[in-house]
PDB file of C-alpha atoms in Angstrom:
ATOM      1  CA  GLU A 146       2.873   0.691  15.469  1.00  0.00           C
ATOM      2  CA  THR A 147       0.273  -0.440  12.977  1.00  0.00           C
ATOM      3  CA  GLY A 148      -0.566  -3.758  14.622  1.00  0.00           C
ATOM      4  CA  VAL A 149       0.947  -5.703  11.727  1.00  0.00           C
ATOM      5  CA  THR A 150       4.364  -7.246  12.368  1.00  0.00           C
ATOM      6  CA  GLN A 151       6.610  -8.658   9.687  1.00  0.00           C
ATOM      7  CA  THR A 152       9.772 -10.705  10.091  1.00  0.00           C
ATOM      8  CA  PRO A 153      12.502 -10.634   9.081  1.00  0.00           C
ATOM      9  CA  ARG A 154      13.015  -6.955   8.247  1.00  0.00           C
ATOM     10  CA  HIS A 155      15.843  -7.767   5.868  1.00  0.00           C
ATOM     11  CA  LEU A 156      16.671 -10.960   3.978  1.00  0.00           C
ATOM     12  CA  VAL A 157      19.460 -11.827   1.590  1.00  0.00           C
ATOM     13  CA  MET A 158      19.193 -15.128  -0.200  1.00  0.00           C
ATOM     14  CA  GLY A 159      20.731 -16.990  -3.074  1.00  0.00           C
ATOM     15  CA  MET A 160      18.693 -18.241  -5.977  1.00  0.00           C
ATOM     16  CA  THR A 161      18.793 -21.818  -4.700  1.00  0.00           C
ATOM     17  CA  ASN A 162      17.744 -21.006  -1.138  1.00  0.00           C
ATOM     18  CA  LYS A 163      14.375 -21.570   0.487  1.00  0.00           C
ATOM     19  CA  LYS A 164      13.159 -18.987   2.960  1.00  0.00           C
ATOM     20  CA  SER A 165       9.894 -17.808   4.465  1.00  0.00           C
ATOM     21  CA  LEU A 166       8.490 -14.406   5.314  1.00  0.00           C
ATOM     22  CA  LYS A 167       6.176 -14.115   8.283  1.00  0.00           C
ATOM     23  CA  CYS A 168       3.368 -11.688   9.027  1.00  0.00           C
ATOM     24  CA  GLU A 169       1.214 -11.430  12.122  1.00  0.00           C
ATOM     25  CA  GLN A 170      -1.617  -9.012  12.766  1.00  0.00           C
ATOM     26  CA  HIS A 171      -2.990  -8.120  16.196  1.00  0.00           C
ATOM     27  CA  LEU A 172      -6.013  -6.184  14.975  1.00  0.00           C
ATOM     28  CA  GLY A 173      -8.624  -8.914  14.770  1.00  0.00           C
ATOM     29  CA  HIS A 174      -8.906  -8.413  11.031  1.00  0.00           C
ATOM     30  CA  ASN A 175     -10.299 -11.019   8.683  1.00  0.00           C
ATOM     31  CA  ALA A 176      -8.420 -10.270   5.469  1.00  0.00           C
ATOM     32  CA  MET A 177      -4.670 -10.391   4.870  1.00  0.00           C
ATOM     33  CA  TYR A 178      -2.607  -9.496   1.825  1.00  0.00           C
ATOM     34  CA  TRP A 179       0.857  -9.777   0.337  1.00  0.00           C
ATOM     35  CA  TYR A 180       2.086  -6.868  -1.783  1.00  0.00           C
ATOM     36  CA  LYS A 181       5.333  -6.431  -3.686  1.00  0.00           C
ATOM     37  CA  GLN A 182       6.906  -2.972  -3.838  1.00  0.00           C
ATOM     38  CA  SER A 183       9.660  -2.373  -6.377  1.00  0.00           C
ATOM     39  CA  ALA A 184      11.474   0.864  -7.113  1.00  0.00           C
ATOM     40  CA  LYS A 185       9.431   3.203  -9.274  1.00  0.00           C
ATOM     41  CA  LYS A 186       6.487   0.793  -9.535  1.00  0.00           C
ATOM     42  CA  PRO A 187       3.064   0.910  -7.966  1.00  0.00           C
ATOM     43  CA  LEU A 188       2.318  -1.526  -5.203  1.00  0.00           C
ATOM     44  CA  GLU A 189       1.562  -4.907  -6.759  1.00  0.00           C
ATOM     45  CA  LEU A 190      -1.017  -7.112  -5.120  1.00  0.00           C
ATOM     46  CA  MET A 191       0.187 -10.712  -4.936  1.00  0.00           C
ATOM     47  CA  PHE A 192      -2.183 -12.702  -2.752  1.00  0.00           C
ATOM     48  CA  VAL A 193      -5.353 -12.118  -0.772  1.00  0.00           C
ATOM     49  CA  TYR A 194      -6.765 -14.224   2.043  1.00  0.00           C
ATOM     50  CA  ASN A 195     -10.164 -13.758   3.630  1.00  0.00           C
ATOM     51  CA  PHE A 196     -10.967 -15.794   6.739  1.00  0.00           C
ATOM     52  CA  LYS A 197      -7.791 -17.766   5.911  1.00  0.00           C
ATOM     53  CA  GLU A 198      -9.109 -18.771   2.491  1.00  0.00           C
ATOM     54  CA  GLN A 199      -7.220 -17.592  -0.563  1.00  0.00           C
ATOM     55  CA  THR A 200      -9.392 -15.365  -2.698  1.00  0.00           C
ATOM     56  CA  GLU A 201      -6.806 -13.959  -5.087  1.00  0.00           C
ATOM     57  CA  ASN A 202      -3.620 -15.077  -6.737  1.00  0.00           C
ATOM     58  CA  ASN A 203      -2.632 -12.199  -8.932  1.00  0.00           C
ATOM     59  CA  SER A 204      -0.720 -14.248 -11.533  1.00  0.00           C
ATOM     60  CA  VAL A 205       2.187 -14.714  -9.176  1.00  0.00           C
ATOM     61  CA  PRO A 206       4.926 -17.211 -10.184  1.00  0.00           C
ATOM     62  CA  SER A 207       4.848 -20.509  -8.336  1.00  0.00           C
ATOM     63  CA  ARG A 208       8.219 -19.794  -6.726  1.00  0.00           C
ATOM     64  CA  PHE A 209       6.140 -17.703  -4.304  1.00  0.00           C
ATOM     65  CA  SER A 210       3.887 -19.849  -2.134  1.00  0.00           C
ATOM     66  CA  PRO A 211       1.576 -18.284   0.445  1.00  0.00           C
ATOM     67  CA  GLU A 212       0.215 -19.931   3.550  1.00  0.00           C
ATOM     68  CA  CYS A 213      -2.456 -18.670   5.915  1.00  0.00           C
ATOM     69  CA  PRO A 214      -2.937 -21.021   8.883  1.00  0.00           C
ATOM     70  CA  ASN A 215      -5.375 -18.667  10.604  1.00  0.00           C
ATOM     71  CA  SER A 216      -6.742 -15.145  10.275  1.00  0.00           C
ATOM     72  CA  SER A 217      -3.856 -13.641  12.248  1.00  0.00           C
ATOM     73  CA  HIS A 218      -0.883 -15.211  10.495  1.00  0.00           C
ATOM     74  CA  LEU A 219       0.336 -15.136   6.930  1.00  0.00           C
ATOM     75  CA  PHE A 220       3.473 -16.618   5.437  1.00  0.00           C
ATOM     76  CA  LEU A 221       5.176 -16.271   2.091  1.00  0.00           C
ATOM     77  CA  HIS A 222       7.412 -19.197   1.232  1.00  0.00           C
ATOM     78  CA  LEU A 223      10.173 -18.437  -1.235  1.00  0.00           C
ATOM     79  CA  HIS A 224      12.190 -20.874  -3.339  1.00  0.00           C
ATOM     80  CA  THR A 225      14.417 -20.635  -6.395  1.00  0.00           C
ATOM     81  CA  LEU A 226      13.900 -16.896  -6.665  1.00  0.00           C
ATOM     82  CA  GLN A 227      15.373 -14.694  -9.363  1.00  0.00           C
ATOM     83  CA  PRO A 228      17.331 -11.441  -8.913  1.00  0.00           C
ATOM     84  CA  GLU A 229      14.338  -9.510 -10.274  1.00  0.00           C
ATOM     85  CA  ASP A 230      12.352 -10.712  -7.271  1.00  0.00           C
ATOM     86  CA  SER A 231      14.427  -8.384  -5.096  1.00  0.00           C
ATOM     87  CA  ALA A 232      11.933  -5.929  -3.609  1.00  0.00           C
ATOM     88  CA  LEU A 233      10.140  -4.849  -0.459  1.00  0.00           C
ATOM     89  CA  TYR A 234       7.438  -7.360   0.436  1.00  0.00           C
ATOM     90  CA  LEU A 235       4.612  -5.845   2.407  1.00  0.00           C
ATOM     91  CA  CYS A 236       1.948  -7.593   4.386  1.00  0.00           C
ATOM     92  CA  ALA A 237      -1.351  -5.843   5.074  1.00  0.00           C
ATOM     93  CA  SER A 238      -4.607  -6.603   6.787  1.00  0.00           C
ATOM     94  CA  SER A 239      -8.109  -5.153   6.746  1.00  0.00           C
ATOM     95  CA  GLN A 240     -11.242  -5.678   8.780  1.00  0.00           C
ATOM     96  CA  GLY A 241     -13.169  -7.018   5.833  1.00  0.00           C
ATOM     97  CA  LEU A 242     -12.475  -7.798   2.226  1.00  0.00           C
ATOM     98  CA  GLY A 243     -13.014  -5.062  -0.270  1.00  0.00           C
ATOM     99  CA  GLY A 244     -11.553  -2.062  -1.975  1.00  0.00           C
ATOM    100  CA  LYS A 245     -13.334   0.219   0.481  1.00  0.00           C
ATOM    101  CA  GLU A 246     -11.435  -1.158   3.427  1.00  0.00           C
ATOM    102  CA  LYS A 247      -8.531   0.649   5.006  1.00  0.00           C
ATOM    103  CA  LEU A 248      -5.369  -1.368   4.726  1.00  0.00           C
ATOM    104  CA  PHE A 249      -2.967  -1.651   7.656  1.00  0.00           C
ATOM    105  CA  PHE A 250       0.556  -2.423   6.514  1.00  0.00           C
ATOM    106  CA  GLY A 251       3.552  -3.918   8.238  1.00  0.00           C
ATOM    107  CA  SER A 252       7.006  -2.416   7.775  1.00  0.00           C
ATOM    108  CA  GLY A 253       7.901  -4.976   5.152  1.00  0.00           C
ATOM    109  CA  THR A 254      10.736  -7.372   4.442  1.00  0.00           C
ATOM    110  CA  GLN A 255      13.466  -5.980   2.213  1.00  0.00           C
ATOM    111  CA  LEU A 256      14.499  -8.953   0.107  1.00  0.00           C
ATOM    112  CA  SER A 257      17.687  -9.167  -1.923  1.00  0.00           C
ATOM    113  CA  VAL A 258      18.193 -12.148  -4.216  1.00  0.00           C
ATOM    114  CA  LEU A 259      21.795 -12.719  -5.249  1.00  0.00           C
TER     115      LEU A 259
ATOM    116  CA  GLY V1470      -1.739  -0.519 -16.714  1.00  0.00           C
ATOM    117  CA  GLU V1471      -2.828   0.992 -13.470  1.00  0.00           C
ATOM    118  CA  SER V1472      -5.803   3.306 -13.529  1.00  0.00           C
ATOM    119  CA  VAL V1473      -4.446   5.566 -10.804  1.00  0.00           C
ATOM    120  CA  GLY V1474      -1.458   7.746 -11.480  1.00  0.00           C
ATOM    121  CA  LEU V1475       0.355  10.783 -10.184  1.00  0.00           C
ATOM    122  CA  HIS V1476       1.262  13.986 -11.969  1.00  0.00           C
ATOM    123  CA  LEU V1477       4.689  14.478 -10.350  1.00  0.00           C
ATOM    124  CA  PRO V1478       7.131  11.940  -8.970  1.00  0.00           C
ATOM    125  CA  THR V1479       8.731  14.437  -6.513  1.00  0.00           C
ATOM    126  CA  LEU V1480       7.649  17.591  -4.740  1.00  0.00           C
ATOM    127  CA  SER V1481       9.874  19.883  -2.727  1.00  0.00           C
ATOM    128  CA  VAL V1482       8.374  22.465  -0.354  1.00  0.00           C
ATOM    129  CA  GLN V1483       9.632  24.848   2.271  1.00  0.00           C
ATOM    130  CA  GLU V1484       8.820  24.049   5.876  1.00  0.00           C
ATOM    131  CA  GLY V1485       5.705  25.929   6.888  1.00  0.00           C
ATOM    132  CA  ASP V1486       4.323  26.167   3.373  1.00  0.00           C
ATOM    133  CA  ASN V1487       1.294  24.270   2.159  1.00  0.00           C
ATOM    134  CA  SER V1488       1.786  21.180  -0.016  1.00  0.00           C
ATOM    135  CA  ILE V1489      -0.495  19.941  -2.750  1.00  0.00           C
ATOM    136  CA  ILE V1490      -0.083  16.440  -4.117  1.00  0.00           C
ATOM    137  CA  ASN V1491      -2.128  15.522  -7.157  1.00  0.00           C
ATOM    138  CA  CYS V1492      -3.491  12.283  -8.499  1.00  0.00           C
ATOM    139  CA  ALA V1493      -5.444  11.323 -11.600  1.00  0.00           C
ATOM    140  CA  TYR V1494      -7.649   8.280 -11.852  1.00  0.00           C
ATOM    141  CA  SER V1495      -9.128   6.803 -14.980  1.00  0.00           C
ATOM    142  CA  ASN V1496     -12.053   4.694 -13.784  1.00  0.00           C
ATOM    143  CA  SER V1497     -15.131   6.856 -13.399  1.00  0.00           C
ATOM    144  CA  ALA V1498     -16.886   3.998 -11.575  1.00  0.00           C
ATOM    145  CA  SER V1499     -14.458   4.137  -8.643  1.00  0.00           C
ATOM    146  CA  ASP V1500     -16.296   5.494  -5.629  1.00  0.00           C
ATOM    147  CA  TYR V1501     -13.795   5.351  -2.787  1.00  0.00           C
ATOM    148  CA  PHE V1502     -10.357   6.921  -2.573  1.00  0.00           C
ATOM    149  CA  ILE V1503      -7.601   6.814   0.026  1.00  0.00           C
ATOM    150  CA  TRP V1504      -4.335   8.611   0.580  1.00  0.00           C
ATOM    151  CA  TYR V1505      -1.485   6.688   2.191  1.00  0.00           C
ATOM    152  CA  LYS V1506       1.821   7.981   3.517  1.00  0.00           C
ATOM    153  CA  GLN V1507       4.954   5.856   3.454  1.00  0.00           C
ATOM    154  CA  GLU V1508       7.925   6.964   5.502  1.00  0.00           C
ATOM    155  CA  SER V1509      11.365   5.538   4.999  1.00  0.00           C
ATOM    156  CA  GLY V1510      11.630   2.029   6.411  1.00  0.00           C
ATOM    157  CA  LYS V1511       7.909   1.690   7.002  1.00  0.00           C
ATOM    158  CA  GLY V1512       4.868   0.438   5.203  1.00  0.00           C
ATOM    159  CA  PRO V1513       2.161   2.767   3.864  1.00  0.00           C
ATOM    160  CA  GLN V1514      -0.093   4.265   6.511  1.00  0.00           C
ATOM    161  CA  PHE V1515      -3.645   5.531   6.057  1.00  0.00           C
ATOM    162  CA  ILE V1516      -3.993   9.314   6.082  1.00  0.00           C
ATOM    163  CA  ILE V1517      -7.473  10.173   4.890  1.00  0.00           C
ATOM    164  CA  ASP V1518     -10.223   8.810   2.672  1.00  0.00           C
ATOM    165  CA  ILE V1519     -13.119  10.191   0.699  1.00  0.00           C
ATOM    166  CA  ARG V1520     -16.190   8.712  -0.935  1.00  0.00           C
ATOM    167  CA  SER V1521     -17.457   9.801  -4.301  1.00  0.00           C
ATOM    168  CA  ASN V1522     -20.546  11.455  -2.825  1.00  0.00           C
ATOM    169  CA  MET V1523     -18.248  14.093  -1.335  1.00  0.00           C
ATOM    170  CA  ASP V1524     -15.915  16.595  -2.965  1.00  0.00           C
ATOM    171  CA  LYS V1525     -13.933  17.614   0.087  1.00  0.00           C
ATOM    172  CA  ARG V1526     -12.937  16.091   3.370  1.00  0.00           C
ATOM    173  CA  GLN V1527     -10.742  17.579   6.076  1.00  0.00           C
ATOM    174  CA  GLY V1528      -8.559  15.956   8.652  1.00  0.00           C
ATOM    175  CA  GLN V1529      -5.935  17.292  10.954  1.00  0.00           C
ATOM    176  CA  ARG V1530      -3.766  19.517   8.717  1.00  0.00           C
ATOM    177  CA  VAL V1531      -4.783  17.476   5.669  1.00  0.00           C
ATOM    178  CA  THR V1532      -7.568  17.988   3.170  1.00  0.00           C
ATOM    179  CA  VAL V1533      -8.543  15.726   0.304  1.00  0.00           C
ATOM    180  CA  LEU V1534     -10.339  17.168  -2.700  1.00  0.00           C
ATOM    181  CA  LEU V1535     -12.168  15.094  -5.261  1.00  0.00           C
ATOM    182  CA  ASN V1536     -13.147  16.372  -8.682  1.00  0.00           C
ATOM    183  CA  LYS V1537     -15.183  13.659 -10.371  1.00  0.00           C
ATOM    184  CA  THR V1538     -15.677  15.704 -13.518  1.00  0.00           C
ATOM    185  CA  VAL V1539     -11.994  15.509 -14.416  1.00  0.00           C
ATOM    186  CA  LYS V1540     -11.245  12.416 -12.326  1.00  0.00           C
ATOM    187  CA  HIS V1541      -8.750  14.214 -10.151  1.00  0.00           C
ATOM    188  CA  LEU V1542      -7.810  13.776  -6.521  1.00  0.00           C
ATOM    189  CA  SER V1543      -5.545  15.976  -4.450  1.00  0.00           C
ATOM    190  CA  LEU V1544      -4.060  15.956  -0.986  1.00  0.00           C
ATOM    191  CA  GLN V1545      -3.362  19.259   0.676  1.00  0.00           C
ATOM    192  CA  ILE V1546      -1.072  19.439   3.690  1.00  0.00           C
ATOM    193  CA  ALA V1547      -1.169  22.660   5.656  1.00  0.00           C
ATOM    194  CA  ALA V1548       1.963  24.103   7.281  1.00  0.00           C
ATOM    195  CA  THR V1549       4.169  21.296   6.035  1.00  0.00           C
ATOM    196  CA  GLN V1550       6.605  19.957   8.598  1.00  0.00           C
ATOM    197  CA  PRO V1551       9.817  17.912   8.258  1.00  0.00           C
ATOM    198  CA  GLY V1552       7.898  14.897   9.554  1.00  0.00           C
ATOM    199  CA  ASP V1553       5.700  15.099   6.474  1.00  0.00           C
ATOM    200  CA  SER V1554       8.617  14.041   4.279  1.00  0.00           C
ATOM    201  CA  ALA V1555       7.535  10.738   2.782  1.00  0.00           C
ATOM    202  CA  VAL V1556       6.087   9.099  -0.311  1.00  0.00           C
ATOM    203  CA  TYR V1557       2.372   9.684  -0.721  1.00  0.00           C
ATOM    204  CA  PHE V1558       0.145   7.245  -2.594  1.00  0.00           C
ATOM    205  CA  CYS V1559      -3.365   7.759  -3.791  1.00  0.00           C
ATOM    206  CA  ALA V1560      -5.491   4.660  -4.131  1.00  0.00           C
ATOM    207  CA  GLU V1561      -8.926   3.809  -5.423  1.00  0.00           C
ATOM    208  CA  ASN V1562     -11.213   0.859  -4.997  1.00  0.00           C
ATOM    209  CA  GLU V1563     -11.651  -1.576  -7.847  1.00  0.00           C
ATOM    210  CA  PRO V1564     -15.235  -1.068  -9.053  1.00  0.00           C
ATOM    211  CA  GLY V1565     -17.181  -4.257  -8.577  1.00  0.00           C
ATOM    212  CA  GLY V1566     -14.189  -5.972  -7.027  1.00  0.00           C
ATOM    213  CA  PHE V1567     -12.313  -6.032  -3.787  1.00  0.00           C
ATOM    214  CA  LYS V1568      -8.901  -4.724  -4.719  1.00  0.00           C
ATOM    215  CA  THR V1569      -7.239  -1.455  -3.830  1.00  0.00           C
ATOM    216  CA  ILE V1570      -5.455   0.057  -6.826  1.00  0.00           C
ATOM    217  CA  PHE V1571      -2.434   2.167  -5.947  1.00  0.00           C
ATOM    218  CA  GLY V1572      -0.834   4.980  -7.866  1.00  0.00           C
ATOM    219  CA  ALA V1573       2.919   5.263  -8.408  1.00  0.00           C
ATOM    220  CA  GLY V1574       3.529   7.636  -5.500  1.00  0.00           C
ATOM    221  CA  THR V1575       4.886  11.168  -5.037  1.00  0.00           C
ATOM    222  CA  ARG V1576       7.923  11.805  -2.880  1.00  0.00           C
ATOM    223  CA  LEU V1577       7.565  14.914  -0.751  1.00  0.00           C
ATOM    224  CA  PHE V1578      10.729  16.681   0.429  1.00  0.00           C
ATOM    225  CA  VAL V1579      10.410  19.329   3.115  1.00  0.00           C
ATOM    226  CA  LYS V1580      13.210  21.889   3.229  1.00  0.00           C
ATOM    227  CA  ALA V1581      14.058  23.440   6.564  1.00  0.00           C
TER     228      ALA V1581
END
C-alpha cells in the first residue's frame, strides 16, 4: 500500500447528483493533490494544497470543489457533472511542495457520469 | 501542450528480455525527472528518479538514462517479468514552479 487511501473506488452518478470523493494519507505529508486521468491523456493536475491551503487551481470548472480540512484529508465535491468528466480521479501526496518531490498516489476513484 | 512525451504508446517484450522505454522532454531547464509505474487498478507508483547533474542512475533491475543534449530520458528494465506489465510514465519538474509534468505513458506488455 502507498499510504494514500481513496474512497469510493468506483462511483456512478447522474448529471444532477452531488457526490464527494475522499482521500486520506497516512504518511505525514504536507502537500496533497487531485489529478484527473482520462484515456489516452497525460495526468492532469486539478488542485494542489500545501499545509491545507490551496496553492493551485488549474483552471478547473466550478462543478469540482475541493476541500482540505487538514493536511491528512482531501475531498473533491462533485455537482452537476458532465459525461466528459468521466475519468479516474487520483489523489496524491508529497512531503513538501515542489516538482522535485516524489508523489504518492492512491488507487483512484473511477467515476462514470451518466 | 505538455512538454514531456513518449515515443511509443505500447511496447511488447518477451519475458526475460530487457525493456527500454523512451521519453522526450522539451524544457531544457527541467532538472529533475521521475519514472512512475501504473498497474491496472492502481495509481502511479514511483520507480526511480534522476537529477540533471547525472546521466545514469541504477536501481534494482531498473536503470534510468538521461541525455540532456537531446533532451531524452529512458528507462531500462532488465530481465523483464510478467509483473512488470504496466503503464510507465516519465515526469519532469516544472522549472521555477512546483508542478510535476507527466508524459502520456507507455504500456508495457510482457509475453510469457
